[in-house]
């Protein structure tokens, strides 16, 4: 008699635990662009929407791009332990709300985090086994400046501040599992997508594997 295999999960593979996919880079290197491309093409990964005290940029939507909160609201949330991690970046507060992520991971949902190196370290300390850390580098400093300027969302002062900080951001490249140079956008996307696909197949994440292999090893009738 044939044995029934455990049911596959929504990614068409065995049941598995979700992962926390972190994209970091100096400001302007392209992590938001790559994150959007991944999220658009892959229904199995959700965006972790951060809280921030900075003002929305043109086109940004509250609740989709960020939860835009006041400094007082942010401080209260931090005191109440509502963040998985939080940090001050460019003089503003940014934090990852706890609520959305923990339950989803158990159900096999992956989450995308567009966060800086400080947040990455905090998530790694708390949830090392669930975390995949990817760092994007710009092809050059001149190109990074062109991208920040070309984005057209920030004042020259803001761009200056972000360029000033770029070298110190880049110095954290070795705290990541993967480093990808974002030169050609399609090639970068393809490389990041391959990392996500391979990480989903890690043995430790595939919670359905033991039952499945046990079934495979049953003697034939
Ligand atoms: N490979 C690429 N080639 C050319 N332009 C790119 C490339 N990747 C991203 N860009 C452009 O560079 C600008 C900055 O990209 P993006 O906003 O994704 O950066 P970011 O790393 O998320 O920045 P921040 O940390 O400030 O949010 C955008 O205008 C985007 O369209
Ligand atoms: N530690 C965290 N860093 C975050 C979070 N959300 C965003 N960020 C990082 O902040 C800078 C600036 O972002 P911007 O949208 O204002 O350009 C960038 O490096 C983001 O990755 C967070 O929740 N925690």
CSV table of C-alpha atoms and ligand atoms in Angstrom, one decimal:
chain,number,residue,atom,x,y,z
A,1,UNK,CA,0.0,0.0,0.0
A,2,UNK,CA,1.3,3.5,-0.8
A,3,UNK,CA,2.0,5.7,2.1
A,4,UNK,CA,0.6,9.3,2.1
A,5,UNK,CA,3.3,11.9,2.1
A,6,UNK,CA,2.9,14.9,4.5
A,7,UNK,CA,1.1,17.7,2.7
A,8,UNK,CA,3.3,20.2,0.9
A,9,UNK,CA,3.1,23.8,2.0
A,10,UNK,CA,2.2,26.8,-0.2
A,11,UNK,CA,5.7,27.0,-1.7
A,12,UNK,CA,5.1,23.6,-3.2
A,13,UNK,CA,7.7,22.0,-0.9
A,14,UNK,CA,7.4,20.3,2.5
A,15,UNK,CA,6.2,22.2,5.5
A,16,UNK,CA,8.8,24.6,6.7
A,17,UNK,CA,9.5,27.4,9.1
A,18,UNK,CA,9.5,30.9,7.6
A,19,UNK,CA,12.7,33.0,7.4
A,20,UNK,CA,13.6,36.6,8.1
A,21,UNK,CA,15.2,38.0,4.9
A,22,UNK,CA,17.2,41.1,5.7
A,23,UNK,CA,18.4,43.5,3.1
A,24,UNK,CA,20.8,46.3,4.2
A,25,UNK,CA,22.9,48.7,2.2
A,26,UNK,CA,24.1,52.3,2.4
A,27,UNK,CA,21.2,54.6,1.6
A,28,UNK,CA,20.5,54.8,-2.1
A,29,UNK,CA,22.2,51.5,-3.1
A,30,UNK,CA,18.9,50.0,-4.0
A,31,UNK,CA,17.5,47.8,-1.3
A,32,UNK,CA,13.9,49.2,-1.4
A,33,UNK,CA,13.9,48.7,-5.2
A,34,UNK,CA,15.1,45.1,-4.9
A,35,UNK,CA,12.7,44.4,-1.9
A,36,UNK,CA,9.8,45.6,-4.0
A,37,UNK,CA,10.7,43.4,-7.0
A,38,UNK,CA,10.9,40.4,-4.7
A,39,UNK,CA,7.7,41.1,-2.9
A,40,UNK,CA,5.8,41.7,-6.2
A,41,UNK,CA,6.9,38.4,-7.7
A,42,UNK,CA,6.6,36.1,-4.7
A,43,UNK,CA,3.4,35.6,-2.7
A,44,UNK,CA,5.3,33.7,0.0
A,45,UNK,CA,7.2,36.6,1.4
A,46,UNK,CA,5.6,39.6,3.2
A,47,UNK,CA,7.1,43.0,3.9
A,48,UNK,CA,7.8,43.7,7.6
A,49,UNK,CA,6.5,47.3,7.8
A,50,UNK,CA,8.6,49.4,10.1
A,51,UNK,CA,7.6,52.3,12.3
A,52,UNK,CA,9.5,55.5,11.7
A,53,UNK,CA,9.5,59.1,13.0
A,54,UNK,CA,10.7,60.5,9.7
A,55,UNK,CA,8.2,62.3,7.4
A,56,UNK,CA,6.8,60.3,4.4
A,57,UNK,CA,8.4,60.9,1.1
A,58,UNK,CA,6.3,61.7,-1.9
A,59,UNK,CA,4.4,58.6,-3.0
A,60,UNK,CA,5.0,56.7,0.3
A,61,UNK,CA,1.8,55.3,1.9
A,62,UNK,CA,1.3,55.0,5.6
A,63,UNK,CA,0.9,51.3,6.6
A,64,UNK,CA,2.4,50.1,3.3
A,65,UNK,CA,5.9,51.7,3.2
A,66,UNK,CA,6.1,52.6,6.9
A,67,UNK,CA,3.9,53.2,9.9
A,68,UNK,CA,4.6,56.9,10.3
A,69,UNK,CA,4.5,57.8,14.0
A,70,UNK,CA,5.3,60.7,16.2
A,71,UNK,CA,8.4,60.7,18.5
A,72,UNK,CA,6.2,60.3,21.5
A,73,UNK,CA,4.3,57.3,20.0
A,74,UNK,CA,7.6,55.7,19.0
A,75,UNK,CA,9.1,56.1,22.5
A,76,UNK,CA,6.0,54.7,24.1
A,77,UNK,CA,6.1,51.6,21.8
A,78,UNK,CA,9.8,51.1,22.6
A,79,UNK,CA,9.1,51.4,26.4
A,80,UNK,CA,6.2,48.9,26.0
A,81,UNK,CA,8.5,46.4,24.3
A,82,UNK,CA,6.6,46.4,21.1
A,83,UNK,CA,9.7,46.3,18.8
A,84,UNK,CA,11.8,43.3,17.8
A,85,UNK,CA,14.6,45.8,17.2
A,86,UNK,CA,14.9,49.5,16.9
A,87,UNK,CA,17.6,52.0,16.1
A,88,UNK,CA,18.3,55.7,15.4
A,89,UNK,CA,19.3,56.3,11.8
A,90,UNK,CA,20.0,59.7,10.3
A,91,UNK,CA,18.6,61.3,13.5
A,92,UNK,CA,15.2,59.5,13.2
A,93,UNK,CA,13.9,56.5,15.0
A,94,UNK,CA,13.1,53.3,13.1
A,95,UNK,CA,11.7,50.0,14.6
A,96,UNK,CA,10.3,46.6,13.6
A,97,UNK,CA,7.0,45.8,15.3
A,98,UNK,CA,7.0,42.4,16.9
A,99,UNK,CA,3.4,41.5,16.4
A,100,UNK,CA,3.3,40.7,12.7
A,101,UNK,CA,6.3,38.4,12.5
A,102,UNK,CA,6.5,35.8,15.2
A,103,UNK,CA,3.3,33.9,14.5
A,104,UNK,CA,3.9,34.0,10.7
A,105,UNK,CA,7.3,32.3,11.0
A,106,UNK,CA,5.7,29.3,12.6
A,107,UNK,CA,3.2,29.1,9.7
A,108,UNK,CA,6.0,29.1,7.1
A,109,UNK,CA,5.6,32.8,6.1
A,110,UNK,CA,8.8,34.6,5.1
A,111,UNK,CA,9.4,38.3,6.0
A,112,UNK,CA,11.4,40.9,4.2
A,113,UNK,CA,13.3,43.5,6.4
A,114,UNK,CA,14.7,46.6,4.8
A,115,UNK,CA,16.7,47.6,7.9
A,116,UNK,CA,20.2,49.0,8.8
A,117,UNK,CA,23.2,47.1,10.3
A,118,UNK,CA,22.2,48.0,13.9
A,119,UNK,CA,18.8,46.3,13.5
A,120,UNK,CA,20.4,43.4,11.7
A,121,UNK,CA,22.7,42.7,14.7
A,122,UNK,CA,19.7,42.9,17.1
A,123,UNK,CA,17.6,40.5,15.0
A,124,UNK,CA,20.6,38.1,14.7
A,125,UNK,CA,21.1,38.1,18.4
A,126,UNK,CA,17.5,37.3,19.1
A,127,UNK,CA,16.6,34.9,16.2
A,128,UNK,CA,19.8,33.8,14.7
A,129,UNK,CA,18.4,30.6,13.1
A,130,UNK,CA,15.6,32.4,11.3
A,131,UNK,CA,17.7,35.3,9.9
A,132,UNK,CA,19.3,35.6,6.4
A,133,UNK,CA,21.5,38.7,6.1
A,134,UNK,CA,22.1,40.2,2.6
A,135,UNK,CA,24.1,43.3,2.1
A,136,UNK,CA,23.9,45.3,-1.1
A,137,UNK,CA,26.9,47.4,-2.3
A,138,UNK,CA,26.7,50.2,-4.9
A,139,UNK,CA,29.1,49.7,-7.9
A,140,UNK,CA,30.8,53.0,-6.9
A,141,UNK,CA,30.5,56.0,-4.6
A,142,UNK,CA,29.8,58.3,-7.6
A,143,UNK,CA,26.9,56.0,-8.7
A,144,UNK,CA,25.6,56.0,-5.1
A,145,UNK,CA,25.4,59.8,-5.2
A,146,UNK,CA,23.8,59.7,-8.7
A,147,UNK,CA,21.1,57.3,-7.4
A,148,UNK,CA,20.3,59.4,-4.3
A,149,UNK,CA,20.1,62.6,-6.4
A,150,UNK,CA,18.2,60.9,-9.2
A,151,UNK,CA,15.6,59.5,-6.8
A,152,UNK,CA,14.5,63.1,-6.3
A,153,UNK,CA,13.0,62.6,-2.9
A,154,UNK,CA,15.5,64.2,-0.6
A,155,UNK,CA,16.9,67.7,-0.1
A,156,UNK,CA,20.6,68.4,-0.9
A,157,UNK,CA,21.2,68.5,2.9
A,158,UNK,CA,19.6,65.1,3.4
A,159,UNK,CA,21.6,63.6,0.5
A,160,UNK,CA,24.8,65.1,1.9
A,161,UNK,CA,24.1,63.5,5.3
A,162,UNK,CA,23.4,60.1,3.7
A,163,UNK,CA,26.6,60.3,1.6
A,164,UNK,CA,28.6,61.3,4.7
A,165,UNK,CA,27.3,58.1,6.4
A,166,UNK,CA,27.8,55.8,3.4
A,167,UNK,CA,31.3,54.7,4.2
A,168,UNK,CA,30.5,53.9,7.8
A,169,UNK,CA,27.5,51.8,6.6
A,170,UNK,CA,29.7,50.0,4.1
A,171,UNK,CA,32.1,49.1,6.8
A,172,UNK,CA,29.5,46.7,8.2
A,173,UNK,CA,29.6,44.5,5.1
A,174,UNK,CA,31.3,41.7,6.9
A,175,UNK,CA,28.4,41.2,9.4
A,176,UNK,CA,26.3,39.7,6.6
A,177,UNK,CA,25.9,36.2,5.1
A,178,UNK,CA,25.8,37.4,1.5
A,179,UNK,CA,27.1,40.5,-0.3
A,180,UNK,CA,25.8,41.5,-3.7
A,181,UNK,CA,26.9,44.4,-5.9
A,182,UNK,CA,23.9,46.2,-7.2
A,183,UNK,CA,25.2,47.3,-10.6
A,184,UNK,CA,22.7,46.0,-13.1
A,185,UNK,CA,19.3,45.9,-11.4
A,186,UNK,CA,18.0,42.7,-13.1
A,187,UNK,CA,21.2,40.8,-12.3
A,188,UNK,CA,21.2,41.9,-8.7
A,189,UNK,CA,17.5,40.9,-8.4
A,190,UNK,CA,18.2,37.5,-9.9
A,191,UNK,CA,21.1,36.9,-7.4
A,192,UNK,CA,19.1,38.0,-4.4
A,193,UNK,CA,16.2,35.8,-5.5
A,194,UNK,CA,18.5,32.8,-5.8
A,195,UNK,CA,19.7,33.4,-2.2
A,196,UNK,CA,16.1,33.4,-1.0
A,197,UNK,CA,15.2,30.2,-2.9
A,198,UNK,CA,18.3,28.4,-1.6
A,199,UNK,CA,17.7,29.5,2.0
A,200,UNK,CA,14.2,28.2,1.9
A,201,UNK,CA,15.6,24.7,1.3
A,202,UNK,CA,17.9,24.7,4.3
A,203,UNK,CA,17.4,21.4,6.1
A,204,UNK,CA,16.8,23.0,9.5
A,205,UNK,CA,13.9,25.1,8.1
A,206,UNK,CA,12.1,22.1,6.5
A,207,UNK,CA,10.0,21.0,9.5
A,208,UNK,CA,8.1,18.5,7.3
A,209,UNK,CA,11.3,16.7,6.3
A,210,UNK,CA,11.5,14.1,9.1
A,211,UNK,CA,8.0,12.8,8.5
A,212,UNK,CA,8.5,12.8,4.8
A,213,UNK,CA,11.8,10.9,4.9
A,214,UNK,CA,10.3,8.4,7.4
A,215,UNK,CA,7.5,7.7,4.9
A,216,UNK,CA,10.0,7.3,2.1
A,217,UNK,CA,11.9,4.7,4.1
A,218,UNK,CA,8.9,2.5,4.9
A,219,UNK,CA,9.3,-0.9,3.2
A,220,UNK,CA,7.3,-1.4,0.0
A,221,UNK,CA,4.2,-3.6,0.3
B,1,LIG,N1,20.9,48.9,-10.3
B,1,LIG,C1,20.4,50.1,-10.3
B,1,LIG,N2,20.7,50.9,-11.4
B,1,LIG,C2,20.3,52.2,-11.5
B,1,LIG,N3,19.4,52.8,-10.5
B,1,LIG,C3,19.1,52.0,-9.5
B,1,LIG,C4,19.5,50.7,-9.3
B,1,LIG,N4,19.0,50.2,-8.2
B,1,LIG,C5,18.3,51.2,-7.6
B,1,LIG,N5,18.3,52.3,-8.4
B,1,LIG,C6,17.7,53.6,-8.2
B,1,LIG,O1,18.4,54.2,-7.2
B,1,LIG,C7,17.6,55.0,-6.3
B,1,LIG,C8,17.7,54.5,-4.9
B,1,LIG,O2,17.2,53.2,-4.7
B,1,LIG,P1,16.4,52.8,-3.4
B,1,LIG,O3,15.4,53.8,-3.0
B,1,LIG,O4,15.9,51.4,-3.7
B,1,LIG,O5,17.6,52.7,-2.4
B,1,LIG,P2,17.6,52.3,-0.8
B,1,LIG,O6,18.9,51.6,-0.6
B,1,LIG,O7,16.4,51.7,-0.5
B,1,LIG,O8,17.7,53.8,-0.1
B,1,LIG,P3,17.2,54.2,1.4
B,1,LIG,O9,18.0,53.4,2.3
B,1,LIG,O10,17.5,55.7,1.4
B,1,LIG,O11,15.7,53.9,1.4
B,1,LIG,C9,16.1,54.8,-6.9
B,1,LIG,O12,15.8,55.9,-7.7
B,1,LIG,C10,16.2,53.5,-7.7
B,1,LIG,O13,15.3,53.5,-8.8
B,2,LIG,N1,17.2,49.3,12.4
B,2,LIG,C1,16.2,49.6,11.5
B,2,LIG,N2,16.5,50.3,10.4
B,2,LIG,C2,15.5,50.6,9.6
B,2,LIG,C3,14.2,50.2,9.8
B,2,LIG,N3,13.4,50.7,8.8
B,2,LIG,C4,14.3,51.2,7.9
B,2,LIG,N4,15.5,51.2,8.4
B,2,LIG,C5,16.7,51.7,7.7
B,2,LIG,O1,16.8,53.1,7.9
B,2,LIG,C6,17.6,53.7,6.8
B,2,LIG,C7,16.9,54.9,6.2
B,2,LIG,O2,15.7,54.5,5.6
B,2,LIG,P1,14.8,55.5,4.8
B,2,LIG,O3,13.6,54.8,4.3
B,2,LIG,O4,14.6,56.7,5.6
B,2,LIG,O5,15.7,55.9,3.6
B,2,LIG,C8,17.8,52.6,5.8
B,2,LIG,O6,19.1,52.1,6.0
B,2,LIG,C9,16.8,51.5,6.2
B,2,LIG,O7,17.2,50.2,5.9
B,2,LIG,C10,13.9,49.5,11.0
B,2,LIG,O8,12.7,49.1,11.3
B,2,LIG,N5,14.9,49.2,11.8
